[in-house]
mmCIF file of C-alpha atoms in Angstrom:
data_model
loop_
_atom_site.group_PDB
_atom_site.id
_atom_site.type_symbol
_atom_site.label_atom_id
_atom_site.label_comp_id
_atom_site.label_asym_id
_atom_site.label_seq_id
_atom_site.Cartn_x
_atom_site.Cartn_y
_atom_site.Cartn_z
ATOM 1 C CA MET A 80 98.720 1.366 69.352
ATOM 2 C CA GLU A 81 100.100 0.812 72.786
ATOM 3 C CA LEU A 82 101.888 4.123 72.565
ATOM 4 C CA ILE A 83 98.683 5.880 71.632
ATOM 5 C CA GLU A 84 96.969 4.251 74.598
ATOM 6 C CA LYS A 85 99.782 5.301 76.926
ATOM 7 C CA LEU A 86 99.608 8.852 75.637
ATOM 8 C CA GLY A 87 95.872 8.851 76.191
ATOM 9 C CA ILE A 88 95.045 9.858 72.633
ATOM 10 C CA ASP A 89 91.309 9.740 72.128
ATOM 11 C CA TRP A 90 89.789 11.215 68.985
ATOM 12 C CA ARG A 91 86.645 12.138 70.917
ATOM 13 C CA LEU A 92 88.714 14.289 73.235
ATOM 14 C CA ILE A 93 90.498 15.852 70.283
ATOM 15 C CA ILE A 94 87.134 16.739 68.741
ATOM 16 C CA ALA A 95 85.986 18.134 72.095
ATOM 17 C CA GLN A 96 89.101 20.319 72.267
ATOM 18 C CA ILE A 97 88.602 21.525 68.695
ATOM 19 C CA ILE A 98 85.026 22.486 69.530
ATOM 20 C CA ASN A 99 86.309 24.185 72.662
ATOM 21 C CA PHE A 100 88.741 26.184 70.612
ATOM 22 C CA GLY A 101 86.074 26.982 68.038
ATOM 23 C CA ILE A 102 83.792 28.441 70.691
ATOM 24 C CA LEU A 103 86.636 30.472 72.131
ATOM 25 C CA LEU A 104 87.606 31.712 68.680
ATOM 26 C CA PHE A 105 84.044 32.714 67.882
ATOM 27 C CA VAL A 106 83.499 34.571 71.143
ATOM 28 C CA LEU A 107 86.832 36.346 71.029
ATOM 29 C CA TYR A 108 86.474 37.255 67.366
ATOM 30 C CA ARG A 109 82.909 38.472 67.657
ATOM 31 C CA TYR A 110 83.131 40.298 70.965
ATOM 32 C CA ALA A 111 86.773 41.259 71.405
ATOM 33 C CA TYR A 112 88.913 41.311 68.251
ATOM 34 C CA LYS A 113 86.424 42.839 65.857
ATOM 35 C CA PRO A 114 85.180 45.698 68.050
ATOM 36 C CA ILE A 115 88.648 46.447 69.371
ATOM 37 C CA LEU A 116 90.255 46.432 65.942
ATOM 38 C CA ARG A 117 87.488 48.716 64.724
ATOM 39 C CA MET A 118 88.081 50.960 67.721
ATOM 40 C CA LEU A 119 91.829 51.020 67.119
ATOM 41 C CA ASN A 120 91.315 51.842 63.455
ATOM 42 C CA LYS A 121 88.895 54.590 64.330
ATOM 43 C CA ARG A 122 91.308 56.004 66.861
ATOM 44 C CA THR A 123 94.154 55.942 64.351
ATOM 45 C CA GLU A 124 91.952 57.743 61.857
ATOM 46 C CA THR A 125 90.870 60.270 64.442
ATOM 47 C CA ILE A 126 94.446 60.990 65.444
ATOM 48 C CA ALA A 127 95.556 61.292 61.840
ATOM 49 C CA LYS A 128 92.661 63.605 61.114
ATOM 50 C CA SER A 129 93.358 65.724 64.173
ATOM 51 C CA LEU A 130 96.976 66.036 63.167
ATOM 52 C CA THR A 131 96.156 67.113 59.621
ATOM 53 C CA ASP A 132 93.518 69.469 60.997
ATOM 54 C CA ALA A 133 96.015 70.994 63.377
ATOM 55 C CA LYS A 134 98.474 71.420 60.517
ATOM 56 C CA GLN A 135 95.772 73.006 58.386
ATOM 57 C CA ILE A 136 94.814 75.358 61.192
ATOM 58 C CA GLU A 137 98.420 76.332 61.709
ATOM 59 C CA GLU A 138 98.832 77.025 58.015
ATOM 60 C CA ASN A 139 95.647 79.047 57.955
ATOM 61 C CA LEU A 140 96.814 80.997 60.957
ATOM 62 C CA ALA A 141 100.127 81.773 59.282
ATOM 63 C CA ILE A 142 98.331 82.849 56.118
ATOM 64 C CA SER A 143 95.861 85.048 57.953
ATOM 65 C CA ASN A 144 98.672 86.504 60.040
ATOM 66 C CA SER A 145 100.629 87.494 56.967
ATOM 67 C CA LYS A 146 97.446 88.790 55.389
ATOM 68 C CA LYS A 147 96.722 90.829 58.472
ATOM 69 C CA ASP A 148 100.215 92.262 58.405
ATOM 70 C CA GLU A 149 99.839 93.123 54.764
ATOM 71 C CA ILE A 150 96.498 94.817 55.341
ATOM 72 C CA LEU A 151 97.925 96.759 58.234
ATOM 73 C CA ARG A 152 100.895 97.861 56.195
ATOM 74 C CA GLU A 153 98.625 98.858 53.336
ATOM 75 C CA ALA A 154 96.343 100.785 55.684
ATOM 76 C CA ARG A 155 99.233 102.580 57.270
ATOM 77 C CA LYS A 156 100.578 103.503 53.868
ATOM 78 C CA GLN A 157 97.209 104.756 52.757
ATOM 79 C CA ALA A 158 96.760 106.775 55.914
ATOM 80 C CA GLN A 159 100.145 108.350 55.354
ATOM 81 C CA ARG A 160 99.205 109.212 51.785
ATOM 82 C CA ILE A 161 95.873 110.721 52.807
ATOM 83 C CA LEU A 162 97.555 112.779 55.493
ATOM 84 C CA GLU A 163 100.061 114.118 53.009
ATOM 85 C CA GLU A 164 97.368 114.901 50.517
ATOM 86 C CA VAL A 165 95.270 116.697 53.087
ATOM 87 C CA THR A 166 98.208 118.720 54.282
ATOM 88 C CA LEU A 167 99.053 119.696 50.735
ATOM 89 C CA ARG A 168 95.502 120.609 49.936
ATOM 90 C CA GLY A 169 95.163 122.644 53.120
ATOM 91 C CA GLU A 170 98.318 124.521 52.276
ATOM 92 C CA ASN A 171 97.019 125.228 48.760
ATOM 93 C CA MET A 172 93.695 126.357 50.086
ATOM 94 C CA ARG A 173 95.312 128.695 52.570
ATOM 95 C CA GLN A 174 97.484 130.112 49.825
ATOM 96 C CA GLU A 175 94.468 130.613 47.579
ATOM 97 C CA LYS A 176 92.447 132.253 50.312
ATOM 98 C CA LEU A 177 95.300 134.537 51.141
ATOM 99 C CA GLN A 178 95.656 135.559 47.506
ATOM 100 C CA ALA A 179 91.949 136.169 47.173
ATOM 101 C CA ALA A 180 91.905 138.292 50.289
ATOM 102 C CA ASN A 181 94.873 140.299 49.100
ATOM 103 C CA LYS A 182 93.167 140.910 45.788
ATOM 104 C CA GLU A 183 90.008 142.043 47.474
ATOM 105 C CA VAL A 184 91.858 144.397 49.732
ATOM 106 C CA GLU A 185 93.632 145.870 46.751
ATOM 107 C CA GLU A 186 90.358 146.214 44.923
ATOM 108 C CA ILE A 187 88.759 147.976 47.862
ATOM 109 C CA VAL A 188 91.684 150.314 48.211
ATOM 110 C CA ARG A 189 91.597 151.061 44.490
ATOM 111 C CA ARG A 190 87.874 151.759 44.509
ATOM 112 C CA THR A 191 88.131 153.953 47.587
ATOM 113 C CA LYS A 192 90.870 155.972 45.958
ATOM 114 C CA GLU A 193 88.789 156.397 42.826
ATOM 115 C CA GLU A 194 85.812 157.506 44.825
ATOM 116 C CA LEU A 195 87.864 159.913 46.821
ATOM 117 C CA ALA A 196 89.229 161.411 43.617
ATOM 118 C CA LYS A 197 85.738 161.755 42.183
ATOM 119 C CA ALA A 198 84.474 163.378 45.394
ATOM 120 C CA LYS A 199 87.363 165.778 45.330
ATOM 121 C CA VAL A 200 86.576 166.870 41.763
ATOM 122 C CA ALA A 201 82.899 167.331 42.611
ATOM 123 C CA LEU A 202 83.738 169.307 45.711
ATOM 124 C CA VAL A 203 86.069 171.592 43.831
ATOM 125 C CA LYS A 204 83.373 172.143 41.227
ATOM 126 C CA GLU A 205 80.809 172.958 43.874
ATOM 127 C CA VAL A 206 83.121 175.236 45.786
ATOM 128 C CA ARG A 207 83.993 177.055 42.638
ATOM 129 C CA ALA A 208 80.345 177.617 41.796
ATOM 130 C CA GLU A 209 79.559 178.825 45.274
ATOM 131 C CA VAL A 210 82.543 181.152 45.322
ATOM 132 C CA ALA A 211 81.405 182.605 42.015
ATOM 133 C CA ASP A 212 77.937 183.164 43.422
ATOM 134 C CA LEU A 213 79.340 184.766 46.502
ATOM 135 C CA VAL A 214 81.543 187.045 44.413
ATOM 136 C CA VAL A 215 78.576 188.040 42.321
ATOM 137 C CA GLN A 216 76.458 188.690 45.373
ATOM 138 C CA ALA A 217 79.253 190.601 46.986
ATOM 139 C CA ALA A 218 79.753 192.573 43.835
ATOM 140 C CA GLU A 219 76.042 193.401 43.670
ATOM 141 C CA LYS A 220 76.025 194.541 47.238
ATOM 142 C CA VAL A 221 79.103 196.586 46.661
ATOM 143 C CA LEU A 222 77.651 198.170 43.554
ATOM 144 C CA LYS A 223 74.399 199.010 45.298
ATOM 145 C CA GLU A 224 75.974 200.620 48.272
ATOM 146 C CA ARG A 225 78.782 202.405 46.499
ATOM 147 C CA LEU A 226 78.238 205.699 48.219
ATOM 148 C CA ASP A 227 81.298 206.588 49.973
ATOM 149 C CA GLU A 228 84.764 205.379 50.344
ATOM 150 C CA LYS A 229 84.288 204.457 53.837
ATOM 151 C CA LYS A 230 81.231 202.409 53.277
ATOM 152 C CA ASP A 231 82.737 200.846 50.266
ATOM 153 C CA ARG A 232 85.682 199.681 52.209
ATOM 154 C CA GLU A 233 83.505 198.334 54.950
ATOM 155 C CA LEU A 234 81.423 196.450 52.473
ATOM 156 C CA ILE A 235 84.318 194.978 50.685
ATOM 157 C CA GLU A 236 85.825 193.944 53.945
ATOM 158 C CA SER A 237 82.713 192.334 55.201
ATOM 159 C CA ALA A 238 82.176 190.591 51.890
ATOM 160 C CA LEU A 239 85.667 189.274 51.990
ATOM 161 C CA ALA A 240 85.231 188.189 55.526
ATOM 162 C CA GLU A 241 82.148 186.354 54.552
ATOM 163 C CA VAL A 242 83.855 184.699 51.688
ATOM 164 C CA MET A 243 86.738 183.753 53.869
ATOM 165 C CA LYS A 244 84.427 182.380 56.447
ATOM 166 C CA ASN A 245 82.587 180.365 53.863
ATOM 167 C CA ARG A 246 85.812 179.147 52.506
ATOM 168 C CA ALA A 247 87.024 178.066 55.861
ATOM 169 C CA MET B 177 104.203 8.662 93.234
ATOM 170 C CA THR B 178 102.947 7.917 89.757
ATOM 171 C CA ILE B 179 102.749 10.450 86.987
ATOM 172 C CA SER B 180 100.409 9.487 84.232
ATOM 173 C CA LEU B 181 101.262 10.542 80.682
ATOM 174 C CA ALA B 182 97.603 10.463 79.759
ATOM 175 C CA ALA B 183 94.994 12.719 81.298
ATOM 176 C CA GLU B 184 92.885 10.941 83.861
ATOM 177 C CA PRO B 185 89.130 10.706 83.333
ATOM 178 C CA ILE B 186 87.246 12.032 86.339
ATOM 179 C CA PHE B 187 83.979 10.519 85.235
ATOM 180 C CA HIS B 188 82.261 9.234 82.126
ATOM 181 C CA LEU B 189 79.295 10.840 80.478
ATOM 182 C CA GLY B 190 77.559 8.246 78.376
ATOM 183 C CA GLY B 191 80.843 6.574 77.563
ATOM 184 C CA PHE B 192 82.518 9.908 76.905
ATOM 185 C CA PRO B 193 85.475 10.420 79.240
ATOM 186 C CA ILE B 194 85.496 13.762 81.011
ATOM 187 C CA THR B 195 89.185 14.163 81.772
ATOM 188 C CA ASN B 196 90.721 16.593 84.225
ATOM 189 C CA THR B 197 92.427 18.426 81.350
ATOM 190 C CA LEU B 198 89.095 18.804 79.569
ATOM 191 C CA ILE B 199 87.626 20.386 82.700
ATOM 192 C CA ALA B 200 90.681 22.617 82.981
ATOM 193 C CA SER B 201 90.348 23.672 79.343
ATOM 194 C CA TRP B 202 86.728 24.584 80.004
ATOM 195 C CA VAL B 203 87.880 26.734 82.908
ATOM 196 C CA SER B 204 90.453 28.349 80.645
ATOM 197 C CA VAL B 205 87.885 29.065 77.939
ATOM 198 C CA LEU B 206 85.463 30.305 80.586
ATOM 199 C CA PHE B 207 88.084 32.721 81.910
ATOM 200 C CA LEU B 208 88.715 34.226 78.477
ATOM 201 C CA VAL B 209 85.006 34.342 77.628
ATOM 202 C CA SER B 210 84.162 36.031 80.925
ATOM 203 C CA SER B 211 86.952 38.564 80.355
ATOM 204 C CA THR B 212 85.381 39.320 76.997
ATOM 205 C CA ALA B 213 81.974 39.544 78.643
ATOM 206 C CA ARG B 214 83.379 42.009 81.139
ATOM 207 C CA LEU B 215 84.813 44.036 78.316
ATOM 208 C CA GLN B 216 81.450 43.996 76.546
ATOM 209 C CA ALA B 217 79.553 44.821 79.734
ATOM 210 C CA LYS B 218 81.679 47.892 80.313
ATOM 211 C CA GLY B 219 81.323 48.867 76.676
ATOM 212 C CA LEU B 220 84.144 49.977 74.419
ATOM 213 C CA LYS B 221 85.147 53.565 74.988
ATOM 214 C CA ALA B 222 87.107 55.895 72.751
ATOM 215 C CA ILE B 223 89.273 56.629 75.770
ATOM 216 C CA PRO B 224 90.196 53.160 77.055
ATOM 217 C CA LYS B 225 90.216 52.211 80.717
ATOM 218 C CA GLY B 226 90.938 49.096 82.742
ATOM 219 C CA ILE B 227 90.323 45.816 80.937
ATOM 220 C CA GLN B 228 89.910 47.541 77.591
ATOM 221 C CA ASN B 229 93.459 48.834 77.927
ATOM 222 C CA VAL B 230 94.712 45.283 78.489
ATOM 223 C CA PHE B 231 92.855 43.955 75.455
ATOM 224 C CA GLU B 232 93.958 46.860 73.290
ATOM 225 C CA PHE B 233 97.563 46.557 74.349
ATOM 226 C CA VAL B 234 97.714 42.817 73.666
ATOM 227 C CA ILE B 235 95.887 43.049 70.354
ATOM 228 C CA GLU B 236 97.878 46.006 69.082
ATOM 229 C CA ALA B 237 101.221 44.527 70.104
ATOM 230 C CA PHE B 238 100.394 41.208 68.466
ATOM 231 C CA LEU B 239 99.109 42.817 65.314
ATOM 232 C CA LYS B 240 102.308 44.834 65.027
ATOM 233 C CA LEU B 241 104.353 41.684 65.514
ATOM 234 C CA MET B 242 102.325 39.930 62.816
ATOM 235 C CA ASP B 243 102.897 42.821 60.440
ATOM 236 C CA GLY B 244 106.599 42.111 60.816
ATOM 237 C CA VAL B 245 106.045 38.600 59.465
ATOM 238 C CA THR B 246 103.385 39.197 56.812
ATOM 239 C CA GLN B 247 104.498 42.665 55.667
ATOM 240 C CA ASP B 248 100.849 43.209 54.863
ATOM 241 C CA ARG B 249 98.248 44.656 57.241
ATOM 242 C CA ALA B 250 95.284 43.090 55.414
ATOM 243 C CA GLN B 251 96.850 39.641 55.664
ATOM 244 C CA SER B 252 97.700 40.222 59.324
ATOM 245 C CA ILE B 253 94.072 41.055 60.008
ATOM 246 C CA ARG B 254 92.971 37.890 58.185
ATOM 247 C CA PHE B 255 95.283 35.618 60.174
ATOM 248 C CA PHE B 256 94.876 37.543 63.395
ATOM 249 C CA PRO B 257 91.862 35.796 65.037
ATOM 250 C CA TRP B 258 93.454 32.360 64.702
ATOM 251 C CA VAL B 259 96.957 33.277 65.786
ATOM 252 C CA MET B 260 95.768 35.477 68.635
ATOM 253 C CA THR B 261 93.301 32.904 69.935
ATOM 254 C CA ILE B 262 95.940 30.160 69.851
ATOM 255 C CA PHE B 263 98.275 32.406 71.824
ATOM 256 C CA LEU B 264 95.673 33.472 74.363
ATOM 257 C CA PHE B 265 94.338 29.947 74.880
ATOM 258 C CA ILE B 266 97.768 28.401 75.364
ATOM 259 C CA ILE B 267 99.161 31.104 77.632
ATOM 260 C CA THR B 268 95.997 31.212 79.751
ATOM 261 C CA SER B 269 96.021 27.423 80.087
ATOM 262 C CA ASN B 270 99.726 27.292 80.907
ATOM 263 C CA TRP B 271 99.652 30.028 83.494
ATOM 264 C CA MET B 272 96.461 28.733 85.031
ATOM 265 C CA GLY B 273 98.155 25.359 85.494
ATOM 266 C CA ILE B 274 100.641 26.968 87.855
ATOM 267 C CA LEU B 275 97.888 28.210 90.158
ATOM 268 C CA PRO B 276 97.478 26.336 93.429
ATOM 269 C CA GLY B 277 94.811 23.684 93.266
ATOM 270 C CA PHE B 278 95.952 22.374 89.927
ATOM 271 C CA GLY B 279 97.149 18.816 90.312
ATOM 272 C CA THR B 280 96.851 19.012 94.093
ATOM 273 C CA ILE B 281 93.128 18.726 94.758
ATOM 274 C CA GLY B 282 91.684 15.369 93.896
ATOM 275 C CA ILE B 283 90.765 11.961 95.163
ATOM 276 C CA ASN B 284 92.635 8.760 95.784
ATOM 277 C CA GLU B 285 91.396 6.012 93.615
ATOM 278 C CA VAL B 286 92.012 2.355 94.243
ATOM 279 C CA GLU B 287 92.583 0.461 91.065
ATOM 280 C CA HIS B 288 93.880 -3.081 90.823
ATOM 281 C CA GLY B 289 94.803 -2.875 94.493
ATOM 282 C CA GLU B 290 96.972 0.181 93.850
ATOM 283 C CA THR B 291 96.160 3.646 95.150
ATOM 284 C CA THR B 292 96.445 6.374 92.545
ATOM 285 C CA PHE B 293 95.912 10.050 93.149
ATOM 286 C CA LEU B 294 93.401 11.562 90.778
ATOM 287 C CA PRO B 295 93.588 15.395 90.533
ATOM 288 C CA PHE B 296 90.434 17.204 89.450
ATOM 289 C CA LEU B 297 92.389 19.758 87.443
ATOM 290 C CA ARG B 298 95.483 19.225 85.372
ATOM 291 C CA THR B 299 97.431 21.656 83.206
ATOM 292 C CA VAL B 300 95.565 21.723 79.914
ATOM 293 C CA ASN B 301 98.551 21.366 77.615
ATOM 294 C CA SER B 302 99.992 18.412 79.494
ATOM 295 C CA ASP B 303 97.382 16.375 77.617
ATOM 296 C CA LEU B 304 98.382 15.371 74.105
ATOM 297 C CA ASN B 305 94.747 15.479 72.997
ATOM 298 C CA VAL B 306 94.725 19.245 73.478
ATOM 299 C CA THR B 307 97.983 19.889 71.675
ATOM 300 C CA VAL B 308 97.003 17.601 68.810
ATOM 301 C CA ALA B 309 93.716 19.469 68.526
ATOM 302 C CA LEU B 310 95.571 22.783 68.337
ATOM 303 C CA ALA B 311 98.056 21.380 65.821
ATOM 304 C CA VAL B 312 95.215 20.038 63.660
ATOM 305 C CA ILE B 313 93.554 23.457 63.710
ATOM 306 C CA SER B 314 96.829 25.121 62.760
ATOM 307 C CA VAL B 315 97.620 22.703 59.907
ATOM 308 C CA VAL B 316 94.068 22.647 58.532
ATOM 309 C CA MET B 317 93.859 26.435 58.602
ATOM 310 C CA THR B 318 97.221 26.590 56.856
ATOM 311 C CA GLN B 319 95.734 24.660 53.921
ATOM 312 C CA ILE B 320 92.588 26.818 53.912
ATOM 313 C CA PHE B 321 94.500 30.096 53.976
ATOM 314 C CA GLY B 322 96.790 28.800 51.237
ATOM 315 C CA ILE B 323 93.825 27.952 49.015
ATOM 316 C CA MET B 324 92.133 31.276 49.827
ATOM 317 C CA ALA B 325 95.240 33.250 48.952
ATOM 318 C CA ILE B 326 96.387 31.623 45.699
ATOM 319 C CA GLY B 327 93.525 29.347 44.632
ATOM 320 C CA VAL B 328 92.999 25.582 44.723
ATOM 321 C CA ILE B 329 94.944 24.792 41.540
ATOM 322 C CA LYS B 330 98.032 26.788 42.374
ATOM 323 C CA TYR B 331 97.999 25.591 45.941
ATOM 324 C CA SER B 332 97.640 21.926 44.998
ATOM 325 C CA LYS B 333 100.687 22.283 42.748
ATOM 326 C CA ARG B 334 102.657 22.376 45.932
ATOM 327 C CA PHE B 335 101.814 18.731 46.574
ATOM 328 C CA LEU B 336 101.278 17.493 43.009
ATOM 329 C CA ASN B 337 104.582 18.503 41.536
ATOM 330 C CA PHE B 338 104.860 16.617 38.233
ATOM 331 C CA LYS B 339 108.212 18.068 37.294
ATOM 332 C CA ASN B 340 109.673 16.918 40.557
ATOM 333 C CA PRO B 341 107.320 14.457 42.283
ATOM 334 C CA ILE B 342 109.661 13.863 45.192
ATOM 335 C CA ILE B 343 109.319 17.479 46.296
ATOM 336 C CA GLY B 344 105.541 17.160 46.249
ATOM 337 C CA ILE B 345 105.654 14.047 48.386
ATOM 338 C CA LEU B 346 108.086 15.698 50.772
ATOM 339 C CA GLU B 347 105.760 18.701 51.113
ATOM 340 C CA PHE B 348 102.953 16.274 51.914
ATOM 341 C CA ILE B 349 104.973 14.521 54.580
ATOM 342 C CA ASP B 350 106.077 17.900 55.879
ATOM 343 C CA GLN B 351 102.511 18.772 56.849
ATOM 344 C CA PHE B 352 102.360 15.668 59.059
ATOM 345 C CA ALA B 353 105.751 16.460 60.493
ATOM 346 C CA VAL B 354 104.443 19.922 61.382
ATOM 347 C CA LEU B 355 101.417 18.367 63.046
ATOM 348 C CA VAL B 356 103.567 16.061 65.139
ATOM 349 C CA SER B 357 106.179 18.670 66.018
ATOM 350 C CA PHE B 358 103.532 21.198 66.992
ATOM 351 C CA SER B 359 101.717 18.841 69.304
ATOM 352 C CA PHE B 360 104.737 17.175 70.869
ATOM 353 C CA ARG B 361 106.672 20.392 71.406
ATOM 354 C CA LEU B 362 103.917 21.966 73.448
ATOM 355 C CA PHE B 363 102.974 18.758 75.200
ATOM 356 C CA GLY B 364 106.583 17.902 75.967
ATOM 357 C CA ASN B 365 107.442 21.289 77.414
ATOM 358 C CA ILE B 366 104.390 21.619 79.590
ATOM 359 C CA PHE B 367 104.318 18.001 80.735
ATOM 360 C CA ALA B 368 108.001 18.157 81.597
ATOM 361 C CA GLY B 369 107.366 21.330 83.548
ATOM 362 C CA GLU B 370 104.568 19.668 85.456
ATOM 363 C CA VAL B 371 106.731 16.702 86.321
ATOM 364 C CA LEU B 372 109.562 18.989 87.347
ATOM 365 C CA LEU B 373 107.312 20.971 89.671
ATOM 366 C CA VAL B 374 105.853 17.812 91.209
ATOM 367 C CA ILE B 375 109.269 16.306 91.840
ATOM 368 C CA VAL B 376 110.875 19.461 93.213
ATOM 369 C CA SER B 377 107.863 20.187 95.416
ATOM 370 C CA SER B 378 107.866 16.655 96.789
ATOM 371 C CA LEU B 379 111.572 16.825 97.586
ATOM 372 C CA ILE B 380 111.645 20.256 99.267
ATOM 373 C CA PRO B 381 108.200 21.787 99.466
ATOM 374 C CA TYR B 382 109.187 25.276 100.696
ATOM 375 C CA VAL B 383 110.969 28.160 98.883
ATOM 376 C CA VAL B 384 113.092 25.909 96.655
ATOM 377 C CA PRO B 385 110.327 25.251 94.072
ATOM 378 C CA LEU B 386 109.812 28.992 93.678
ATOM 379 C CA PRO B 387 112.440 29.547 90.923
ATOM 380 C CA PHE B 388 110.937 26.607 89.072
ATOM 381 C CA TYR B 389 107.535 28.237 89.213
ATOM 382 C CA PHE B 390 109.053 31.354 87.641
ATOM 383 C CA LEU B 391 110.672 29.123 85.043
ATOM 384 C CA GLU B 392 107.285 27.557 84.301
ATOM 385 C CA LEU B 393 105.721 31.010 83.896
ATOM 386 C CA PHE B 394 108.433 31.804 81.378
ATOM 387 C CA VAL B 395 108.171 28.473 79.555
ATOM 388 C CA GLY B 396 104.370 28.768 79.432
ATOM 389 C CA ALA B 397 104.585 32.175 77.745
ATOM 390 C CA ILE B 398 107.368 31.141 75.386
ATOM 391 C CA GLN B 399 105.543 28.001 74.255
ATOM 392 C CA ALA B 400 102.349 29.965 73.607
ATOM 393 C CA PHE B 401 104.343 32.497 71.622
ATOM 394 C CA VAL B 402 106.226 29.830 69.655
ATOM 395 C CA PHE B 403 103.034 27.984 68.761
ATOM 396 C CA ALA B 404 101.306 31.179 67.628
ATOM 397 C CA VAL B 405 104.226 32.566 65.647
ATOM 398 C CA LEU B 406 104.963 29.239 63.933
ATOM 399 C CA THR B 407 101.310 29.027 62.959
ATOM 400 C CA LEU B 408 101.559 32.535 61.554
ATOM 401 C CA VAL B 409 104.679 31.652 59.586
ATOM 402 C CA PHE B 410 103.010 28.566 58.104
ATOM 403 C CA PHE B 411 99.962 30.645 57.163
ATOM 404 C CA LYS B 412 102.221 33.146 55.481
ATOM 405 C CA VAL B 413 104.271 30.528 53.619
ATOM 406 C CA ALA B 414 101.091 28.801 52.405
ATOM 407 C CA SER B 415 99.759 32.137 51.129
ATOM 408 C CA MET B 416 102.788 32.782 48.960
ATOM 409 C CA GLU B 417 103.004 31.634 45.365
ATOM 410 C CA PRO B 418 105.116 28.487 44.994
ATOM 411 C CA HIS B 419 108.336 28.974 43.063
#
């Protein structure tokens, strides 16, 4: 008991200190630990989320990049194919046109030749008829004016000249 | 020069002694509460600044340390308010006791024809009442956390061991030993430090006491840490199933 007195132990003071501590604990818990722990947790979550988001974004970027490349490659290939096709078709078309034109020219030439031949036949026929007429007329004239040798000769000559002239 | 083991009452309030250590402990609590108030007044920000940084650093570091002991974040969070508050209260009190004005401002009191110096403020933990109070809180909370973690029946088996009653009795005595060792370790260290500072300062008041002040800063932090970590270890042991 003397020791306790010397050490100043007093249960009322112990109780007072416990209450003191209780108040401190309450205030610190309510206004410091709890909000700060919540804040720290939230921050950890936010950082974790940002990191996963960043990773996701990076992945997406890689995917879209490869997709873009693929699309570009595809487009280039397609363009190449279209170009080839167009070139081929153009060549074909030119060939066809050329053939058609050649055919037409040939046709025209053929027809012209035919027509020329026909015209020639007709002309010959006409000329022949005319010549016959002229001969008949000349013969008539000659027969009518067959009086003397001299006249006869003149007539024949003139008739011939006429014929020749006509013929020329 | 007399150094009293017991804290000196400054005045009595209806028979209740208001000792200088009690006043000092109020100052200590007031300091921590006002720091919290400042933190609250500024408001918690997602991007910390100033005092919030200090709080966050201390809390995070301590929580990490506790995780090392408990190996369980949920348990760390459960024990955290008690362990952290013990640490903060003890270290604040210890470091505050080194400030000028502690143990130096007071009155001379004449008692039985002898003049005794009565300081208004005295290092909080140099009063056994304070350390006993802290030890009681630690030991009582140890029992409560033990019961909360494994239930009343399982926990009581620790003390009522019918297969081996001696062990049970030893466990029971152990709790009192913890109480005594807790309170006397802290009291002894801080009181000894106080005495050391008083003696050195009275012998050579300039420059020479300075290393001892640094030593007291160190001892004050170490004792706060030891008290808090031992409390944590006892909480953890009580929460584990007995073998």
